[in-house]
Structures are given as structure tokens and as C-alpha cells.
PDB file of C-alpha atoms in Angstrom:
ATOM      1  CA  MET A  28      31.580  86.370  19.873  1.00 57.00           C
ATOM      2  CA  SER A  29      30.981  84.306  22.186  1.00 62.00           C
ATOM      3  CA  VAL A  30      33.167  82.085  24.671  1.00 58.00           C
ATOM      4  CA  ASN A  31      31.684  78.609  25.770  1.00 60.00           C
ATOM      5  CA  TYR A  32      35.036  78.275  28.239  1.00 62.00           C
ATOM      6  CA  GLY A  33      35.684  79.246  31.439  1.00 59.00           C
ATOM      7  CA  SER A  34      34.058  81.042  34.200  1.00 63.00           C
ATOM      8  CA  LYS A  35      31.288  82.654  32.868  1.00 63.00           C
ATOM      9  CA  ARG A  36      30.179  79.203  30.530  1.00 59.00           C
ATOM     10  CA  ILE A  37      26.329  78.519  31.033  1.00 60.00           C
ATOM     11  CA  VAL A  38      25.779  75.096  32.695  1.00 55.00           C
ATOM     12  CA  VAL A  39      22.911  74.004  32.216  1.00 58.00           C
ATOM     13  CA  GLY A  40      21.310  70.126  32.884  1.00 61.00           C
ATOM     14  CA  ALA A  41      20.746  68.113  35.988  1.00 62.00           C
ATOM     15  CA  HIS A  42      24.092  67.823  36.804  1.00 67.00           C
ATOM     16  CA  TYR A  43      24.426  64.446  38.198  1.00 68.00           C
ATOM     17  CA  GLY A  44      27.510  63.470  37.116  1.00 82.00           C
ATOM     18  CA  LEU A  45      29.720  63.466  39.890  1.00 86.00           C
ATOM     19  CA  ARG A  46      27.309  61.218  42.216  1.00 90.00           C
ATOM     20  CA  ASP A  47      25.583  59.707  39.708  1.00 90.00           C
ATOM     21  CA  TRP A  48      29.602  58.088  38.606  1.00 91.00           C
ATOM     22  CA  LEU A  49      30.064  57.089  43.153  1.00 94.00           C
ATOM     23  CA  VAL A  50      27.094  55.938  42.953  1.00 94.00           C
ATOM     24  CA  GLN A  51      26.957  53.224  40.229  1.00 95.00           C
ATOM     25  CA  ARG A  52      30.731  52.476  41.663  1.00 96.00           C
ATOM     26  CA  ALA A  53      29.463  52.030  45.141  1.00 97.00           C
ATOM     27  CA  THR A  54      26.533  49.587  44.631  1.00 97.00           C
ATOM     28  CA  GLY A  55      28.122  47.571  42.194  1.00 97.00           C
ATOM     29  CA  THR A  56      31.106  46.683  45.003  1.00 98.00           C
ATOM     30  CA  LEU A  57      28.346  45.886  47.285  1.00 97.00           C
ATOM     31  CA  MET A  58      27.082  43.427  44.400  1.00 97.00           C
ATOM     32  CA  VAL A  59      30.592  41.981  43.129  1.00 98.00           C
ATOM     33  CA  LEU A  60      31.153  41.775  47.742  1.00 97.00           C
ATOM     34  CA  PHE A  61      27.856  39.390  47.911  1.00 97.00           C
ATOM     35  CA  THR A  62      28.178  37.541  45.158  1.00 97.00           C
ATOM     36  CA  LEU A  63      32.101  36.585  46.641  1.00 97.00           C
ATOM     37  CA  VAL A  64      30.158  35.764  50.179  1.00 95.00           C
ATOM     38  CA  VAL A  65      27.485  34.203  48.356  1.00 95.00           C
ATOM     39  CA  LEU A  66      29.861  32.072  46.734  1.00 95.00           C
ATOM     40  CA  ILE A  67      32.106  31.208  49.662  1.00 94.00           C
ATOM     41  CA  ARG A  68      28.633  30.041  51.284  1.00 92.00           C
ATOM     42  CA  VAL A  69      27.270  27.560  48.340  1.00 92.00           C
ATOM     43  CA  LEU A  70      31.332  26.248  48.322  1.00 92.00           C
ATOM     44  CA  ALA A  71      30.741  25.978  51.496  1.00 90.00           C
ATOM     45  CA  THR A  72      28.240  23.762  51.779  1.00 85.00           C
ATOM     46  CA  SER A  73      28.511  20.099  51.011  1.00 83.00           C
ATOM     47  CA  GLY A  74      26.677  17.678  49.956  1.00 80.00           C
ATOM     48  CA  PRO A  75      24.300  18.350  47.130  1.00 84.00           C
ATOM     49  CA  LEU A  76      22.708  22.386  46.550  1.00 88.00           C
ATOM     50  CA  GLY A  77      18.997  21.513  46.296  1.00 90.00           C
ATOM     51  CA  TYR A  78      16.615  24.754  48.318  1.00 88.00           C
ATOM     52  CA  GLU A  79      17.191  23.283  52.158  1.00 87.00           C
ATOM     53  CA  GLY A  80      20.851  24.286  50.938  1.00 88.00           C
ATOM     54  CA  TRP A  81      20.006  27.377  49.939  1.00 88.00           C
ATOM     55  CA  ALA A  82      17.438  27.873  51.687  1.00 87.00           C
ATOM     56  CA  GLY A  83      20.046  27.152  54.635  1.00 88.00           C
ATOM     57  CA  ILE A  84      22.325  29.579  53.015  1.00 90.00           C
ATOM     58  CA  PHE A  85      19.880  33.084  53.105  1.00 89.00           C
ATOM     59  CA  ALA A  86      18.585  31.583  56.560  1.00 89.00           C
ATOM     60  CA  PRO A  87      20.407  33.636  59.035  1.00 92.00           C
ATOM     61  CA  GLN A  88      19.437  37.450  59.822  1.00 91.00           C
ATOM     62  CA  TRP A  89      22.605  38.601  58.706  1.00 93.00           C
ATOM     63  CA  MET A  90      22.747  37.003  55.517  1.00 93.00           C
ATOM     64  CA  LYS A  91      18.796  38.428  54.999  1.00 90.00           C
ATOM     65  CA  PHE A  92      19.935  41.820  56.194  1.00 93.00           C
ATOM     66  CA  LEU A  93      23.016  41.406  53.608  1.00 94.00           C
ATOM     67  CA  THR A  94      20.450  40.503  50.811  1.00 94.00           C
ATOM     68  CA  PHE A  95      18.146  42.916  51.477  1.00 93.00           C
ATOM     69  CA  SER A  96      21.047  45.914  51.617  1.00 95.00           C
ATOM     70  CA  ILE A  97      22.050  44.080  48.177  1.00 96.00           C
ATOM     71  CA  ILE A  98      18.122  44.480  47.020  1.00 96.00           C
ATOM     72  CA  VAL A  99      19.017  47.682  47.698  1.00 96.00           C
ATOM     73  CA  ALA A 100      22.040  48.443  46.112  1.00 97.00           C
ATOM     74  CA  LEU A 101      19.889  47.042  42.971  1.00 97.00           C
ATOM     75  CA  ILE A 102      17.810  49.001  42.681  1.00 97.00           C
ATOM     76  CA  TRP A 103      19.246  52.443  43.342  1.00 97.00           C
ATOM     77  CA  HIS A 104      22.144  50.676  40.707  1.00 97.00           C
ATOM     78  CA  VAL A 105      19.547  49.802  37.472  1.00 97.00           C
ATOM     79  CA  TRP A 106      17.529  53.179  38.909  1.00 97.00           C
ATOM     80  CA  VAL A 107      20.693  55.510  38.544  1.00 95.00           C
ATOM     81  CA  GLY A 108      22.002  53.638  34.597  1.00 95.00           C
ATOM     82  CA  MET A 109      17.898  53.999  33.055  1.00 96.00           C
ATOM     83  CA  ARG A 110      17.471  57.206  34.640  1.00 94.00           C
ATOM     84  CA  GLU A 111      20.931  57.787  32.665  1.00 92.00           C
ATOM     85  CA  ILE A 112      19.614  56.377  28.973  1.00 94.00           C
ATOM     86  CA  TRP A 113      16.155  57.990  29.443  1.00 95.00           C
ATOM     87  CA  MET A 114      17.700  61.537  29.593  1.00 92.00           C
ATOM     88  CA  ASP A 115      20.528  60.595  27.470  1.00 91.00           C
ATOM     89  CA  TYR A 116      18.381  58.888  24.221  1.00 94.00           C
ATOM     90  CA  ILE A 117      14.731  60.336  24.892  1.00 93.00           C
ATOM     91  CA  LYS A 118      13.762  63.824  23.452  1.00 92.00           C
ATOM     92  CA  PRO A 119      10.539  64.040  24.068  1.00 94.00           C
ATOM     93  CA  VAL A 120       9.652  65.199  27.829  1.00 93.00           C
ATOM     94  CA  SER A 121       6.298  63.809  28.127  1.00 96.00           C
ATOM     95  CA  VAL A 122       7.925  60.038  26.407  1.00 96.00           C
ATOM     96  CA  ARG A 123      11.056  60.897  28.673  1.00 95.00           C
ATOM     97  CA  LEU A 124       7.985  61.181  31.803  1.00 96.00           C
ATOM     98  CA  SER A 125       6.368  58.774  31.414  1.00 97.00           C
ATOM     99  CA  LEU A 126      10.188  55.420  30.808  1.00 97.00           C
ATOM    100  CA  GLN A 127      10.615  57.133  33.860  1.00 97.00           C
ATOM    101  CA  VAL A 128       7.742  56.555  35.467  1.00 97.00           C
ATOM    102  CA  PHE A 129       7.416  52.635  34.427  1.00 98.00           C
ATOM    103  CA  THR A 130      11.043  52.672  35.478  1.00 98.00           C
ATOM    104  CA  ILE A 131      10.436  53.755  39.204  1.00 97.00           C
ATOM    105  CA  VAL A 132       6.963  51.510  39.379  1.00 98.00           C
ATOM    106  CA  TRP A 133       8.715  48.103  37.726  1.00 98.00           C
ATOM    107  CA  LEU A 134      12.097  49.157  40.468  1.00 97.00           C
ATOM    108  CA  VAL A 135       9.066  48.822  43.503  1.00 97.00           C
ATOM    109  CA  GLY A 136       7.677  45.756  41.685  1.00 97.00           C
ATOM    110  CA  CYS A 137      10.686  43.797  41.774  1.00 96.00           C
ATOM    111  CA  ALA A 138      11.692  45.125  45.226  1.00 94.00           C
ATOM    112  CA  GLY A 139       9.063  43.714  46.679  1.00 94.00           C
ATOM    113  CA  TRP A 140       8.612  40.708  44.762  1.00 94.00           C
ATOM    114  CA  ALA A 141      12.786  39.873  45.922  1.00 91.00           C
ATOM    115  CA  ILE A 142      12.172  41.137  49.075  1.00 88.00           C
ATOM    116  CA  GLN A 143       9.136  38.540  49.653  1.00 91.00           C
ATOM    117  CA  VAL A 144      10.937  35.850  47.913  1.00 86.00           C
ATOM    118  CA  LEU A 145      13.670  36.767  50.985  1.00 82.00           C
ATOM    119  CA  TRP A 146      10.921  36.672  53.606  1.00 79.00           C
ATOM    120  CA  ARG A 147       9.415  33.103  52.738  1.00 78.00           C
ATOM    121  CA  LEU A 148      12.720  31.468  53.004  1.00 55.00           C
TER     122      LEU A 148
END
């Protein structure tokens, strides 16, 4: 009779569990804090909020750095979530690998576009 628990248990898989859980919580918390900072800056802006107002919010170097950090956190957050979805629900390895590569390319493209927008302000 085979026992599937205890010290003789055979563990398989990628073992990303705790690290991924922590990454999701940390990046999610950073995104919430960033949203609060932007909200406070928007509420502190007087007058109508047009292009000039938005450009003014993101113009300081510290805000550009913070926004860049959040873009990186967002990309990491999305990657961990999508990788988990692909690993859990797509069983053929070739299809899963193709979807993971597509996801990486897409996320790098989105990050590049977001950074390009940020540096234009």
C-alpha cells in the first residue's frame, strides 16, 4: 500500500506557491498605494483636469520613477497570474509554452508602450 503523505511523499511541480503568493500581495499593495497617491494628487489639483493637469501630475521626476516602478510591478503581477492560469488549465506543453511566450512578448510590449507614454509627458 502506497502512502501519499509524510516525509516519503513525492512532490512534483514548479514549487512557485509561496513566492508567487507573496509577489501577488506585494505588487497588489503597491498598485493600491500608487492609486491612492494619484487620487490625492488629482483631488489636490485645482480647476478642470485637462491634458495640462494630467501632465503636471506626472511631470515630477519622483512621480515618473514611482510610475515606472508600478509599471514593472503591474507587469510582474500580470505575469504571475497568467502563468498560473496557463499552468493550471492548459495541459499540452506546446500550447502552454506558446501561450507563455505570447504573454511575455505582449507584456514586454505593453511595458515598453507605457514607458514611452510616461517619458513623453
